[in-house]
Coordinates of C-alpha atoms and ligand atoms in Angstrom, one line a residue:
M207 CA -23.0 -19.7 -3.5
F208 CA -24.2 -19.1 -7.3
L209 CA -22.1 -19.9 -10.9
T210 CA -22.4 -18.4 -13.6
A211 CA -22.2 -22.0 -16.9
E212 CA -18.5 -19.9 -18.0
E213 CA -17.2 -20.1 -13.7
E214 CA -18.8 -23.6 -14.3
A215 CA -16.6 -24.0 -16.6
V216 CA -14.0 -22.8 -14.9
L217 CA -13.8 -24.9 -12.6
A218 CA -14.3 -27.9 -14.6
G219 CA -10.9 -27.6 -15.7
E220 CA -12.9 -26.8 -19.3
E221 CA -9.9 -24.0 -19.8
G222 CA -7.0 -25.4 -17.9
P223 CA -5.3 -26.9 -15.3
T224 CA -4.4 -22.7 -13.9
R225 CA -7.9 -21.4 -14.0
Q226 CA -9.2 -24.1 -12.4
Q227 CA -6.9 -23.8 -9.9
L228 CA -8.0 -20.2 -9.7
M229 CA -10.7 -21.0 -9.5
E230 CA -10.7 -23.0 -6.9
I231 CA -9.0 -20.2 -4.8
L232 CA -12.2 -18.3 -5.7
V233 CA -15.0 -20.2 -5.0
A234 CA -13.4 -21.3 -1.9
M235 CA -13.1 -17.9 -0.5
G236 CA -16.2 -17.2 -1.0
K237 CA -17.4 -20.2 0.8
V238 CA -16.0 -19.3 4.1
F239 CA -17.1 -15.8 3.1
E240 CA -20.8 -16.9 2.1
A241 CA -21.3 -14.7 -0.6
E242 CA -23.6 -15.7 -3.0
K243 CA -22.0 -14.7 -6.5
M244 CA -19.1 -13.4 -8.0
V245 CA -18.6 -9.8 -9.5
P246 CA -16.5 -8.6 -12.4
I247 CA -13.1 -6.2 -11.4
R248 CA -12.1 -3.6 -13.3
S249 CA -8.0 -3.6 -12.3
A250 CA -6.0 -6.4 -9.9
Q251 CA -3.1 -5.4 -7.5
V252 CA -0.6 -8.4 -6.5
S253 CA 0.9 -8.7 -3.7
G254 CA 3.8 -11.5 -2.8
A255 CA 6.1 -10.0 -5.7
S256 CA 9.0 -9.6 -2.8
Y257 CA 11.7 -12.6 -3.5
K258 CA 12.0 -11.9 0.4
T259 CA 8.6 -12.5 2.0
I260 CA 7.4 -15.1 -0.6
G261 CA 10.7 -17.4 -1.1
R262 CA 11.5 -20.0 -2.7
W263 CA 8.4 -21.4 -2.3
G264 CA 6.2 -18.7 -3.7
L265 CA 8.7 -18.4 -6.7
E266 CA 7.8 -22.4 -7.0
W267 CA 4.1 -21.5 -7.1
L268 CA 4.6 -18.9 -9.5
S269 CA 6.3 -21.2 -12.0
S270 CA 3.8 -23.8 -12.2
L271 CA 1.0 -21.8 -13.2
D272 CA 0.0 -21.1 -17.7
A273 CA -2.1 -18.8 -17.5
K274 CA -3.3 -14.4 -18.4
A275 CA -4.3 -11.8 -16.6
S276 CA -7.5 -10.6 -18.4
V277 CA -7.6 -7.4 -17.0
P278 CA -5.7 -4.7 -15.8
A279 CA -3.2 -5.5 -13.2
I280 CA 0.3 -4.1 -11.2
L281 CA 2.3 -6.0 -8.5
N282 CA 3.1 -4.6 -5.7
P283 CA 6.9 -3.7 -4.2
V284 CA 9.6 -6.5 -4.7
G285 CA 12.7 -6.7 -2.7
M286 CA 14.9 -3.8 -5.0
D287 CA 15.2 -2.0 -8.0
R288 CA 15.0 -3.5 -11.3
I289 CA 17.1 -1.7 -12.5
R290 CA 19.7 -0.1 -9.9
W291 CA 19.5 -3.6 -8.1
K292 CA 23.7 -2.9 -7.7
E293 CA 23.8 0.6 -6.4
M294 CA 21.6 -0.9 -3.2
E295 CA 24.1 -3.8 -2.1
I296 CA 21.5 -6.3 -3.3
D297 CA 23.5 -9.2 -3.4
P298 CA 23.6 -11.2 -6.4
V299 CA 21.6 -14.7 -5.3
F300 CA 18.6 -12.4 -4.1
A301 CA 18.8 -10.3 -7.3
K302 CA 18.4 -13.9 -9.9
N303 CA 15.8 -14.8 -7.4
Q304 CA 13.9 -11.7 -7.2
L305 CA 14.3 -11.3 -11.2
D306 CA 13.0 -14.4 -12.5
V307 CA 9.9 -13.7 -9.4
I308 CA 9.4 -11.1 -12.2
A309 CA 9.8 -13.1 -14.9
A310 CA 6.8 -15.3 -13.6
Y311 CA 4.6 -12.4 -12.8
E312 CA 5.6 -11.0 -16.8
R313 CA 4.6 -14.2 -17.8
L314 CA 1.5 -13.7 -16.1
G315 CA 0.6 -10.8 -17.8
I316 CA 0.6 -8.6 -14.4
R317 CA 2.3 -5.1 -15.4
L318 CA 6.0 -4.8 -14.1
E319 CA 5.2 -1.2 -12.5
C320 CA 6.0 -2.4 -8.6
T321 CA 3.9 -0.2 -6.5
C322 CA 2.3 0.1 -3.7
T323 CA 0.6 2.9 -5.1
P324 CA -1.4 2.4 -8.7
Y325 CA -3.6 5.3 -7.9
Y326 CA -1.3 7.2 -9.2
L327 CA -0.7 5.6 -12.8
T328 CA -4.0 4.2 -13.2
I329 CA -7.6 5.3 -13.5
T330 CA -9.4 4.1 -10.7
E331 CA -12.8 5.4 -10.5
Y332 CA -15.8 5.9 -6.7
G333 CA -17.8 2.1 -7.2
D334 CA -15.6 0.3 -8.7
H335 CA -15.1 -3.1 -7.5
L336 CA -10.9 -4.6 -7.8
A337 CA -9.4 -7.2 -5.9
W338 CA -6.4 -5.5 -3.9
S339 CA -3.9 -6.1 -1.9
E340 CA -1.7 -4.3 -0.6
S341 CA -3.2 -3.2 2.4
S342 CA -2.3 0.5 2.3
A343 CA -3.6 0.5 -2.0
V344 CA -6.9 -1.2 -0.3
A345 CA -7.7 1.4 1.7
Y346 CA -7.3 3.8 -0.1
A347 CA -9.3 2.3 -2.5
N348 CA -11.9 1.8 -0.3
S349 CA -11.4 5.3 1.2
V350 CA -10.4 8.5 -0.5
I351 CA -12.0 7.1 -3.5
G352 CA -14.9 4.8 -2.6
A353 CA -13.9 2.4 -4.1
R354 CA -14.6 -1.7 -3.4
T355 CA -12.4 -3.8 -2.5
N356 CA -11.8 -7.0 0.5
R357 CA -7.8 -7.2 1.5
E358 CA -6.4 -9.7 -0.6
G359 CA -3.8 -11.9 -0.3
G360 CA -1.4 -12.6 -2.8
P361 CA -2.9 -16.0 -4.6
S362 CA -6.5 -14.4 -4.7
A363 CA -5.7 -11.2 -6.3
L364 CA -3.8 -13.2 -8.8
A365 CA -6.8 -15.6 -9.7
A366 CA -8.6 -12.3 -10.0
A367 CA -6.4 -10.2 -12.3
I368 CA -6.9 -14.0 -14.0
L369 CA -10.0 -14.9 -14.3
G370 CA -11.4 -10.6 -14.3
R371 CA -13.4 -11.4 -11.1
T372 CA -14.0 -12.4 -7.3
P373 CA -16.5 -13.1 -4.7
A374 CA -18.8 -10.5 -3.9
Y375 CA -18.7 -10.1 -0.2
G376 CA -17.1 -7.8 2.6
L377 CA -16.5 -4.7 1.1
H378 CA -18.0 -5.2 -2.0
L379 CA -21.4 -4.9 -0.1
V380 CA -22.7 -1.5 0.7
E381 CA -24.4 -2.7 3.4
N382 CA -20.7 -3.2 5.5
R383 CA -19.1 0.0 4.6
S384 CA -20.7 2.5 6.8
P385 CA -19.3 3.5 10.2
V386 CA -19.2 1.7 13.3
L387 CA -16.7 3.2 15.3
S388 CA -16.2 7.0 15.6
F389 CA -12.7 8.6 16.6
H390 CA -12.5 12.6 17.3
V391 CA -9.5 14.2 17.2
E392 CA -8.5 17.2 19.4
D393 CA -6.3 20.1 18.6
A394 CA -5.6 18.6 15.5
P395 CA -3.3 21.0 14.4
E396 CA -4.3 23.7 11.2
K397 CA -0.7 22.0 9.1
S398 CA 1.3 19.1 9.4
D399 CA 2.8 17.4 7.4
E400 CA 1.8 13.7 6.2
S401 CA 3.6 12.2 8.7
W402 CA 1.3 13.6 11.9
Y403 CA -1.4 11.4 9.8
G404 CA 1.1 8.6 10.7
A405 CA 1.4 9.4 13.9
L406 CA -2.7 9.5 13.5
G407 CA -3.1 6.1 12.4
Y408 CA -0.3 4.4 13.7
L409 CA -2.2 4.8 17.0
A410 CA -6.0 4.6 15.9
G411 CA -5.2 1.8 14.2
K412 CA -4.3 -0.1 17.1
I413 CA -7.9 0.8 18.5
A414 CA -9.4 -0.4 15.7
G415 CA -8.7 -3.4 14.7
N416 CA -10.5 -4.2 11.6
R417 CA -13.7 -1.9 12.2
V418 CA -14.5 0.9 9.8
P419 CA -14.1 3.8 11.6
I420 CA -14.9 7.5 10.8
F421 CA -12.8 11.1 12.4
T422 CA -14.2 14.1 12.9
G423 CA -12.2 17.1 14.3
I424 CA -9.1 16.0 11.0
R425 CA -9.5 18.2 7.8
P426 CA -5.8 16.0 5.6
S427 CA -4.8 16.0 2.2
R428 CA -5.6 13.4 0.2
D429 CA -1.6 12.4 0.5
Q430 CA -2.4 12.6 4.5
L431 CA -5.2 10.4 3.6
K432 CA -3.0 7.8 2.5
N433 CA 0.0 7.8 5.5
L434 CA -4.2 7.9 7.5
G435 CA -4.9 4.2 6.3
A436 CA -2.0 3.2 5.3
A437 CA -0.7 2.8 9.5
M438 CA -4.0 1.8 10.7
A439 CA -3.8 -0.6 7.9
A440 CA -0.1 -1.6 10.0
T441 CA -1.4 -1.5 13.2
G442 CA -5.2 -2.5 12.6
A443 CA -6.8 -4.5 10.1
T444 CA -7.7 -1.7 8.7
A445 CA -9.9 -1.8 4.5
L446 CA -11.6 1.1 5.1
Y447 CA -11.9 4.1 7.1
H448 CA -14.4 7.7 6.5
V449 CA -13.4 10.7 7.7
Q450 CA -16.6 13.4 8.2
D451 CA -17.2 15.9 4.9
I452 CA -14.1 14.6 3.7
T453 CA -14.1 11.0 1.8
P454 CA -16.4 10.3 -0.6
E455 CA -18.8 7.8 0.9
A456 CA -18.6 9.9 3.9
R457 CA -20.7 12.8 1.3
V458 CA -22.6 10.8 -0.1
F459 CA -23.8 9.1 2.8
K460 CA -23.8 11.2 5.7
Y461 CA -23.1 8.9 8.1
D462 CA -25.5 9.4 12.2
T463 CA -22.7 8.5 13.9
S464 CA -24.6 10.1 17.1
A465 CA -25.1 6.1 18.5
L466 CA -21.1 5.2 17.6
E467 CA -18.9 4.2 19.8
S468 CA -16.6 6.6 20.8
I469 CA -13.0 7.5 20.8
T470 CA -11.6 10.8 22.0
I471 CA -7.8 11.0 20.4
T472 CA -5.5 14.5 21.1
A473 CA -3.0 16.0 19.5
S474 CA -0.8 15.6 22.9
E475 CA -1.3 11.7 22.4
V476 CA 0.4 12.2 18.7
A477 CA 2.9 14.3 19.7
D478 CA 4.8 11.6 22.2
V479 CA 4.5 8.8 18.9
Y480 CA 7.0 10.9 17.5
S481 CA 11.1 10.1 19.2
S482 CA 14.3 12.5 18.7
A483 CA 16.3 9.1 18.3
E484 CA 19.3 10.0 16.2
P485 CA 18.7 7.1 12.8
D486 CA 22.0 6.1 10.9
A487 CA 19.8 5.8 7.5
V488 CA 16.3 7.7 6.6
A489 CA 13.8 6.2 4.8
I490 CA 10.5 7.8 3.3
G491 CA 8.1 7.4 0.5
C492 CA 5.9 4.8 2.4
P493 CA 3.1 3.8 0.9
H494 CA 5.5 5.0 -1.9
C495 CA 6.0 9.0 -2.9
S496 CA 3.1 11.1 -5.1
D497 CA 4.5 13.5 -7.9
E498 CA 3.7 16.6 -5.6
E499 CA 5.4 14.8 -2.2
L500 CA 8.9 14.6 -4.9
T501 CA 8.3 18.4 -5.7
K502 CA 8.1 19.0 -1.6
I503 CA 11.6 17.2 -0.5
A504 CA 14.0 18.0 -4.4
E505 CA 12.5 22.1 -2.1
K506 CA 13.9 20.5 1.0
L507 CA 16.9 19.8 -0.4
Q508 CA 18.0 22.0 -3.0
G509 CA 21.5 22.9 -2.4
C510 CA 22.2 20.3 0.4
R511 CA 24.9 17.8 0.3
V512 CA 23.3 14.3 2.6
K513 CA 25.8 13.2 5.0
K514 CA 23.5 9.5 5.9
P515 CA 22.2 7.4 3.3
L516 CA 18.4 9.0 2.4
Y517 CA 16.8 6.3 0.4
I518 CA 13.2 7.5 -1.3
F519 CA 10.9 5.3 -2.5
A520 CA 8.4 5.5 -5.6
A521 CA 7.1 3.8 -8.4
K522 CA 8.8 4.4 -11.6
G523 CA 6.1 6.4 -14.2
V524 CA 6.0 9.1 -11.0
I525 CA 9.2 9.1 -10.4
T526 CA 9.5 9.1 -14.5
R527 CA 6.8 12.2 -14.6
S528 CA 9.1 13.8 -12.0
A529 CA 12.7 13.8 -13.5
E530 CA 13.2 17.0 -12.9
S531 CA 13.1 16.7 -9.0
V532 CA 14.4 13.4 -8.9
G533 CA 17.4 15.0 -10.7
I534 CA 17.2 17.8 -7.9
I535 CA 17.3 15.1 -5.5
E536 CA 19.5 12.8 -6.4
K537 CA 22.1 15.6 -6.4
S538 CA 22.0 16.0 -2.9
G539 CA 23.7 12.3 -2.3
A540 CA 19.5 11.1 -1.5
R541 CA 18.8 8.0 -4.1
V542 CA 15.6 7.7 -5.6
F543 CA 14.8 4.2 -6.1
A544 CA 12.0 2.4 -8.1
D545 CA 10.1 -0.4 -7.4
T546 CA 11.1 -1.5 -3.4
C547 CA 10.5 0.1 0.3
M548 CA 12.6 0.0 3.3
V549 CA 10.2 -3.4 4.0
V550 CA 10.8 -5.3 1.6
S551 CA 14.2 -4.6 0.3
P552 CA 16.8 -6.4 2.3
A553 CA 18.9 -3.4 1.6
L554 CA 17.8 -1.9 4.3
E555 CA 18.4 -4.4 7.6
Q556 CA 22.5 -3.3 7.5
Y557 CA 21.1 0.1 9.8
K558 CA 20.6 -0.2 13.5
T559 CA 17.4 2.2 13.4
I560 CA 16.2 3.9 11.0
M561 CA 13.9 7.1 10.7
V562 CA 11.1 7.4 8.7
S563 CA 8.0 9.6 8.0
S564 CA 5.5 6.6 8.4
G565 CA 3.9 5.2 11.3
K566 CA 3.3 2.5 8.3
A567 CA 7.0 1.8 8.0
L568 CA 7.7 2.9 11.9
A569 CA 5.2 -0.5 12.7
Y570 CA 7.0 -2.7 9.3
V571 CA 10.7 -1.7 10.2
P572 CA 12.3 -3.5 13.0
N573 CA 10.2 -7.6 11.9
M574 CA 10.8 -6.7 8.8
C575 CA 14.0 -5.1 8.9
G576 CA 15.6 -6.5 12.3
A577 CA 16.6 -2.9 12.3
A578 CA 14.8 0.0 15.3
S579 CA 12.3 2.6 14.3
V580 CA 11.3 6.4 15.2
I581 CA 8.4 8.9 13.2
G582 CA 9.7 12.1 12.8
T583 CA 7.9 14.1 10.2
L584 CA 9.3 15.6 6.4
D585 CA 11.9 17.7 7.9
D586 CA 12.9 16.3 10.9
C587 CA 14.3 13.5 8.2
L588 CA 15.9 15.5 6.2
S589 CA 18.0 17.7 8.4
A590 CA 18.5 14.0 10.4
A591 CA 20.1 13.1 6.9
C592 CA 22.1 16.2 6.0
R593 CA 23.5 16.6 9.8
Ligands
F3S750 FE1 4.5 0.5 -0.1 FE2 6.7 -0.9 1.3 FE3 5.4 1.3 2.9 S1 5.0 -1.8 0.6 S2 2.3 0.9 1.7 S3 6.2 0.9 0.8 S4 5.7 -0.8 2.5

């Protein structure tokens, strides 16, 4: 792997032990994946932020580092709302450890937005090289924006944030971005909500694994694409997908799909993912809600009073921009929390059955919260909470 003189100097420890250790991580990855060189990145998104997932050893490692991010870098959701954690009934011992993790990242120059939707807050453009680590953010950046990032782990994203570069392999190379599998969706409803694309992605991810698929027969909106990619990244390892005539690279490259393996998914298979089980809590915002989703929820909750816990998650910056909608939502008794989500926070471990509108949360809630999960449309979720 070719290293510039500057990269060689960092690797030799001339810029201190932290930068040396982080360069060792990037060089080791580059060698494993046969990268020819490093590529400069425009931004990083760093996971491994919830104390629930990284624990004491993660905190100790972060505390041992001494360097600063050299490119814009944003943190993944943590285990609680940084301000309203008491309202989430977070154990004070957990909160103390979580605040220590956050402080360690702040010291490293990572922006404390704590979100899996950094694309709502920062400018990311077609062709940008990135080092993002949260799997739904990776799928969105690659597929919906046409930027280029591999699925980084927490330490490699942090190393890239601090050193401003990442090994050029995998999805940084245009030859690895073409579809190798085609999904034809039959009888897709003309009008469907975001959850339908989550349920579709829940099925498609299991089939695609880590292959790059292209969809035909659907015309999703941006929020629907967000849910589709998040679910595929959860039940499979999808980091990039295309939708014929919709996503940017599918429009630029006009892929010939005639020779690809082709799989049909029918609307009735998607319908079978839904369940009518009665939840004891409802959680929306996986990935974190957009401004438009908060507006839609506020319109539907106008004048209602929730009778079961209804959690909604979004980035702090989006919540601040959508103050009016958030006010209406919270008047109903629902809570809109920042910085965290139903999967990485311990707050939802107290429930037996959680209804979600996301294919990714449907896949992760059982393992991460110890609760059964069911998927419903946004209307199903809100009426379950208000029943
Ligand atoms: Fe984001 Fe948490 Fe879902 S990190 S994608 S809201 S599991």
